Amino acid sequence: LPHGFLGRRGGVSEGEMWGLNVGYASGDDSDHIAENRRRAIEAVLPGAGLATVHQIHSPTVVHVEHPWPQDGRPQADAMVTKRPGILLGILTADCAPVLLADVEAGVVGAAHAGWRGALAGVTDATIEAMEQLGADRNRMRAAVGPCIGKDSYEVDENFRDRFCSEDRLNCRFFFAGHQPGKHRFDLESYIVDRLVHADISEIGFGHGDTYSDPDRFYSYRRSTHRNEPSYGRQISMIGLSWSKSSAKSSAYRPARRS
């Protein structure tokens, strides 16, 4: 099944946002971004149309029948489709991209899961939207892409309390911080746990820490700490090829219930 988590290598952007920056809101040269997006599409599903949304850190999901123009994107944080030839694209720079598929039903989904969207249930909403298109969660596979790692993601007490008050079991995704009164948050593990409890049995994860690897990834938090004027965005994509016979199976690391 055509899909990929693309980092910052292989693009034409220059300066602090060198590489495969695909974010028009980054302030980068628009021609560079257009070329980077073209390269990204060709790397995953040549000739496909790219659908993206205006991401707002919500649990909102939209059904995609065709790509929208850049200035006509709906406000949402997840997309689902059963139409071949469309790539669902999620832009990130520390938040987690989540790709899902039911190959048998021919339904795919993509979600932008920052901490707000993850806590609000964006992955659950994406799974439910895929089921509306004929998917079965018991057949779905999921993959959580590169995001900020727990060693790089230090948060305050109020942040931790927000998760723990939602469910006391969420406290296990927090660890002692580097400073007094601070905690480190494991966003990836929290999202994987949400997927497991949504009955997704095959989940790929462990693709890297965006903050600590500037040669491979863009990072909002790293750029902020460096006082850089802006930051790039990487893209994660999934789509259906025009011929089911051309789809390739992917290997996933099964996640176990804790």
GROMACS .gro file of C-alpha atoms in nm:
model
  258
    1LEU     CA    1   0.000   0.000   0.000
    2PRO     CA    2   0.158   0.333  -0.102
    3HIS     CA    3   0.255   0.527   0.209
    4GLY     CA    4   0.554   0.702   0.358
    5PHE     CA    5   0.691   0.920   0.637
    6LEU     CA    6   0.914   1.173   0.463
    7GLY     CA    7   1.178   1.369   0.652
    8ARG     CA    8   1.372   1.675   0.543
    9ARG     CA    9   1.624   1.513   0.308
   10GLY     CA   10   1.592   1.525  -0.071
   11GLY     CA   11   1.433   1.869  -0.115
   12VAL     CA   12   1.530   2.203  -0.266
   13SER     CA   13   1.464   2.444   0.022
   14GLU     CA   14   1.764   2.639   0.150
   15GLY     CA   15   1.886   2.813   0.463
   16GLU     CA   16   1.742   2.723   0.804
   17MET     CA   17   1.463   2.526   0.635
   18TRP     CA   18   1.689   2.337   0.399
   19GLY     CA   19   1.556   2.017   0.253
   20LEU     CA   20   1.207   1.882   0.180
   21ASN     CA   21   1.003   2.155   0.348
   22VAL     CA   22   0.638   2.123   0.239
   23GLY     CA   23   0.477   2.391   0.460
   24TYR     CA   24   0.345   2.696   0.278
   25ALA     CA   25   0.290   2.868   0.614
   26SER     CA   26   0.661   2.842   0.696
   27GLY     CA   27   0.752   3.151   0.497
   28ASP     CA   28   0.974   2.949   0.264
   29ASP     CA   29   0.989   3.020  -0.111
   30SER     CA   30   0.660   2.896  -0.257
   31ASP     CA   31   0.831   2.756  -0.567
   32HIS     CA   32   1.059   2.549  -0.344
   33ILE     CA   33   0.762   2.415  -0.151
   34ALA     CA   34   0.576   2.326  -0.470
   35GLU     CA   35   0.878   2.136  -0.599
   36ASN     CA   36   0.924   1.960  -0.266
   37ARG     CA   37   0.561   1.849  -0.270
   38ARG     CA   38   0.599   1.725  -0.626
   39ARG     CA   39   0.901   1.518  -0.521
   40ALA     CA   40   0.715   1.379  -0.221
   41ILE     CA   41   0.422   1.267  -0.435
   42GLU     CA   42   0.651   1.106  -0.690
   43ALA     CA   43   0.828   0.917  -0.411
   44VAL     CA   44   0.509   0.760  -0.277
   45LEU     CA   45   0.243   0.741  -0.551
   46PRO     CA   46   0.349   0.902  -0.881
   47GLY     CA   47   0.072   1.092  -1.054
   48ALA     CA   48  -0.153   1.109  -0.748
   49GLY     CA   49  -0.335   1.417  -0.626
   50LEU     CA   50  -0.235   1.544  -0.282
   51ALA     CA   51  -0.506   1.626  -0.027
   52THR     CA   52  -0.416   1.827   0.283
   53VAL     CA   53  -0.621   2.012   0.542
   54HIS     CA   54  -0.584   2.330   0.747
   55GLN     CA   55  -0.472   2.158   1.068
   56ILE     CA   56  -0.618   2.306   1.388
   57HIS     CA   57  -0.535   2.047   1.661
   58SER     CA   58  -0.886   1.902   1.667
   59PRO     CA   59  -1.057   1.559   1.640
   60THR     CA   60  -1.231   1.668   1.317
   61VAL     CA   61  -1.219   1.422   1.024
   62VAL     CA   62  -1.317   1.487   0.661
   63HIS     CA   63  -1.399   1.243   0.380
   64VAL     CA   64  -1.189   1.309   0.070
   65GLU     CA   65  -1.333   1.265  -0.278
   66HIS     CA   66  -1.079   1.492  -0.449
   67PRO     CA   67  -0.794   1.723  -0.341
   68TRP     CA   68  -0.879   2.081  -0.252
   69PRO     CA   69  -0.693   2.393  -0.365
   70GLN     CA   70  -0.450   2.526  -0.108
   71ASP     CA   71  -0.675   2.819  -0.021
   72GLY     CA   72  -0.986   2.600  -0.005
   73ARG     CA   73  -0.876   2.339   0.246
   74PRO     CA   74  -1.123   2.249   0.522
   75GLN     CA   75  -1.026   2.296   0.884
   76ALA     CA   76  -0.964   1.946   1.019
   77ASP     CA   77  -0.691   1.718   1.148
   78ALA     CA   78  -0.769   1.389   0.977
   79MET     CA   79  -0.881   1.257   0.640
   80VAL     CA   80  -1.022   0.930   0.509
   81THR     CA   81  -1.081   0.807   0.156
   82LYS     CA   82  -1.159   0.504  -0.057
   83ARG     CA   83  -1.077   0.681  -0.382
   84PRO     CA   84  -0.766   0.554  -0.567
   85GLY     CA   85  -0.513   0.809  -0.686
   86ILE     CA   86  -0.540   1.043  -0.386
   87LEU     CA   87  -0.264   1.085  -0.130
   88LEU     CA   88  -0.373   1.199   0.215
   89GLY     CA   89  -0.098   1.428   0.344
   90ILE     CA   90  -0.033   1.524   0.707
   91LEU     CA   91   0.219   1.798   0.787
   92THR     CA   92   0.413   1.781   1.113
   93ALA     CA   93   0.705   1.934   1.300
   94ASP     CA   94   0.692   1.747   1.636
   95CYS     CA   95   0.327   1.632   1.637
   96ALA     CA   96   0.267   1.272   1.537
   97PRO     CA   97   0.138   1.166   1.195
   98VAL     CA   98  -0.077   0.853   1.210
   99LEU     CA   99  -0.153   0.649   0.898
  100LEU     CA  100  -0.421   0.378   0.891
  101ALA     CA  101  -0.542   0.129   0.633
  102ASP     CA  102  -0.785  -0.155   0.577
  103VAL     CA  103  -0.635  -0.301   0.262
  104GLU     CA  104  -0.916  -0.551   0.207
  105ALA     CA  105  -1.184  -0.280   0.215
  106GLY     CA  106  -0.969  -0.033   0.021
  107VAL     CA  107  -0.998   0.242   0.282
  108VAL     CA  108  -0.716   0.459   0.419
  109GLY     CA  109  -0.690   0.736   0.676
  110ALA     CA  110  -0.436   0.989   0.798
  111ALA     CA  111  -0.440   1.190   1.120
  112HIS     CA  112  -0.244   1.479   1.270
  113ALA     CA  113  -0.204   1.394   1.639
  114GLY     CA  114  -0.049   1.663   1.849
  115TRP     CA  115  -0.121   1.643   2.220
  116ARG     CA  116  -0.450   1.835   2.188
  117GLY     CA  117  -0.583   1.625   1.903
  118ALA     CA  118  -0.460   1.301   2.056
  119LEU     CA  119  -0.628   1.376   2.388
  120ALA     CA  120  -0.948   1.481   2.208
  121GLY     CA  121  -0.958   1.148   2.024
  122VAL     CA  122  -0.852   1.227   1.668
  123THR     CA  123  -0.736   0.869   1.608
  124ASP     CA  124  -1.065   0.725   1.740
  125ALA     CA  125  -1.258   0.962   1.515
  126THR     CA  126  -1.047   0.860   1.214
  127ILE     CA  127  -1.114   0.491   1.277
  128GLU     CA  128  -1.487   0.558   1.303
  129ALA     CA  129  -1.483   0.761   0.980
  130MET     CA  130  -1.304   0.475   0.802
  131GLU     CA  131  -1.572   0.235   0.925
  132GLN     CA  132  -1.834   0.461   0.765
  133LEU     CA  133  -1.660   0.389   0.433
  134GLY     CA  134  -1.674   0.012   0.487
  135ALA     CA  135  -1.353  -0.055   0.680
  136ASP     CA  136  -1.329  -0.297   0.971
  137ARG     CA  137  -1.109  -0.196   1.264
  138ASN     CA  138  -1.021  -0.561   1.322
  139ARG     CA  139  -0.846  -0.559   0.983
  140MET     CA  140  -0.687  -0.216   1.014
  141ARG     CA  141  -0.317  -0.156   1.041
  142ALA     CA  142  -0.173   0.166   1.175
  143ALA     CA  143   0.165   0.337   1.185
  144VAL     CA  144   0.269   0.628   1.406
  145GLY     CA  145   0.535   0.836   1.236
  146PRO     CA  146   0.825   1.045   1.363
  147CYS     CA  147   0.732   1.284   1.644
  148ILE     CA  148   0.894   1.451   1.942
  149GLY     CA  149   1.038   1.191   2.180
  150LYS     CA  150   0.979   1.171   2.554
  151ASP     CA  151   1.337   1.275   2.636
  152SER     CA  152   1.283   1.598   2.439
  153TYR     CA  153   0.928   1.680   2.543
  154GLU     CA  154   0.932   1.851   2.883
  155VAL     CA  155   0.600   1.989   3.007
  156ASP     CA  156   0.464   2.155   3.321
  157GLU     CA  157   0.238   2.030   3.598
  158ASN     CA  158  -0.077   2.171   3.443
  159PHE     CA  159  -0.009   1.981   3.121
  160ARG     CA  160   0.028   1.655   3.312
  161ASP     CA  161  -0.283   1.723   3.518
  162ARG     CA  162  -0.487   1.769   3.202
  163PHE     CA  163  -0.410   1.412   3.093
  164CYS     CA  164  -0.428   1.253   3.436
  165SER     CA  165  -0.765   1.412   3.513
  166GLU     CA  166  -0.901   1.261   3.191
  167ASP     CA  167  -0.787   0.913   3.298
  168ARG     CA  168  -0.558   0.829   3.589
  169LEU     CA  169  -0.392   0.563   3.374
  170ASN     CA  170  -0.260   0.843   3.153
  171CYS     CA  171  -0.015   0.932   3.430
  172ARG     CA  172   0.204   0.643   3.319
  173PHE     CA  173   0.300   0.836   3.005
  174PHE     CA  174   0.480   1.099   3.215
  175PHE     CA  175   0.829   1.077   3.363
  176ALA     CA  176   1.047   1.293   3.584
  177GLY     CA  177   1.163   1.605   3.404
  178HIS     CA  178   1.508   1.757   3.384
  179GLN     CA  179   1.396   2.047   3.605
  180PRO     CA  180   1.198   2.055   3.931
  181GLY     CA  181   0.824   2.067   3.868
  182LYS     CA  182   0.865   1.950   3.510
  183HIS     CA  183   0.765   1.622   3.347
  184ARG     CA  184   0.859   1.447   3.025
  185PHE     CA  185   0.566   1.330   2.811
  186ASP     CA  186   0.570   1.020   2.586
  187LEU     CA  187   0.336   1.132   2.307
  188GLU     CA  188   0.409   0.832   2.087
  189SER     CA  189   0.325   0.575   2.355
  190TYR     CA  190   0.006   0.760   2.443
  191ILE     CA  191  -0.111   0.747   2.080
  192VAL     CA  192  -0.016   0.380   2.044
  193ASP     CA  193  -0.216   0.304   2.358
  194ARG     CA  194  -0.520   0.485   2.216
  195LEU     CA  195  -0.492   0.275   1.900
  196VAL     CA  196  -0.459  -0.049   2.098
  197HIS     CA  197  -0.768   0.030   2.300
  198ALA     CA  198  -0.951   0.106   1.976
  199ASP     CA  199  -0.885  -0.260   1.881
  200ILE     CA  200  -0.611  -0.191   1.626
  201SER     CA  201  -0.384  -0.493   1.666
  202GLU     CA  202  -0.101  -0.415   1.420
  203ILE     CA  203   0.073  -0.087   1.489
  204GLY     CA  204   0.408   0.035   1.362
  205PHE     CA  205   0.600   0.293   1.563
  206GLY     CA  206   0.947   0.398   1.673
  207HIS     CA  207   1.046   0.610   1.372
  208GLY     CA  208   1.257   0.866   1.556
  209ASP     CA  209   1.260   1.182   1.768
  210THR     CA  210   1.204   1.491   1.554
  211TYR     CA  211   1.358   1.728   1.810
  212SER     CA  212   1.691   1.553   1.857
  213ASP     CA  213   1.765   1.471   1.490
  214PRO     CA  214   1.798   1.795   1.288
  215ASP     CA  215   1.960   1.614   0.995
  216ARG     CA  216   1.644   1.413   0.938
  217PHE     CA  217   1.349   1.611   1.072
  218TYR     CA  218   1.201   1.955   1.120
  219SER     CA  219   1.100   2.047   1.475
  220TYR     CA  220   0.892   2.339   1.600
  221ARG     CA  221   1.028   2.309   1.954
  222ARG     CA  222   1.390   2.290   1.841
  223SER     CA  223   1.348   2.595   1.617
  224THR     CA  224   1.185   2.782   1.906
  225HIS     CA  225   1.470   2.696   2.142
  226ARG     CA  226   1.721   2.814   1.880
  227ASN     CA  227   1.530   3.141   1.827
  228GLU     CA  228   1.493   3.068   1.458
  229PRO     CA  229   1.234   3.286   1.276
  230SER     CA  230   1.037   2.991   1.142
  231TYR     CA  231   1.045   2.616   1.095
  232GLY     CA  232   0.987   2.363   0.819
  233ARG     CA  233   0.729   2.087   0.798
  234GLN     CA  234   0.771   1.728   0.690
  235ILE     CA  235   0.491   1.529   0.530
  236SER     CA  236   0.347   1.182   0.583
  237MET     CA  237   0.124   1.034   0.314
  238ILE     CA  238  -0.095   0.735   0.240
  239GLY     CA  239  -0.311   0.650  -0.060
  240LEU     CA  240  -0.465   0.380  -0.273
  241SER     CA  241  -0.304   0.286  -0.602
  242TRP     CA  242  -0.517   0.255  -0.911
  243SER     CA  243  -0.455  -0.121  -0.920
  244LYS     CA  244  -0.497  -0.329  -0.604
  245SER     CA  245  -0.257  -0.583  -0.752
  246SER     CA  246   0.022  -0.324  -0.733
  247ALA     CA  247  -0.019  -0.270  -0.358
  248LYS     CA  248   0.268  -0.394  -0.147
  249SER     CA  249   0.231  -0.533   0.199
  250SER     CA  250   0.414  -0.359   0.482
  251ALA     CA  251   0.572  -0.493   0.799
  252TYR     CA  252   0.441  -0.368   1.129
  253ARG     CA  253   0.551  -0.426   1.485
  254PRO     CA  254   0.248  -0.551   1.677
  255ALA     CA  255   0.158  -0.354   1.988
  256ARG     CA  256   0.050  -0.538   2.298
  257ARG     CA  257  -0.200  -0.421   2.555
  258SER     CA  258  -0.040  -0.295   2.874
   0.00000   0.00000   0.00000
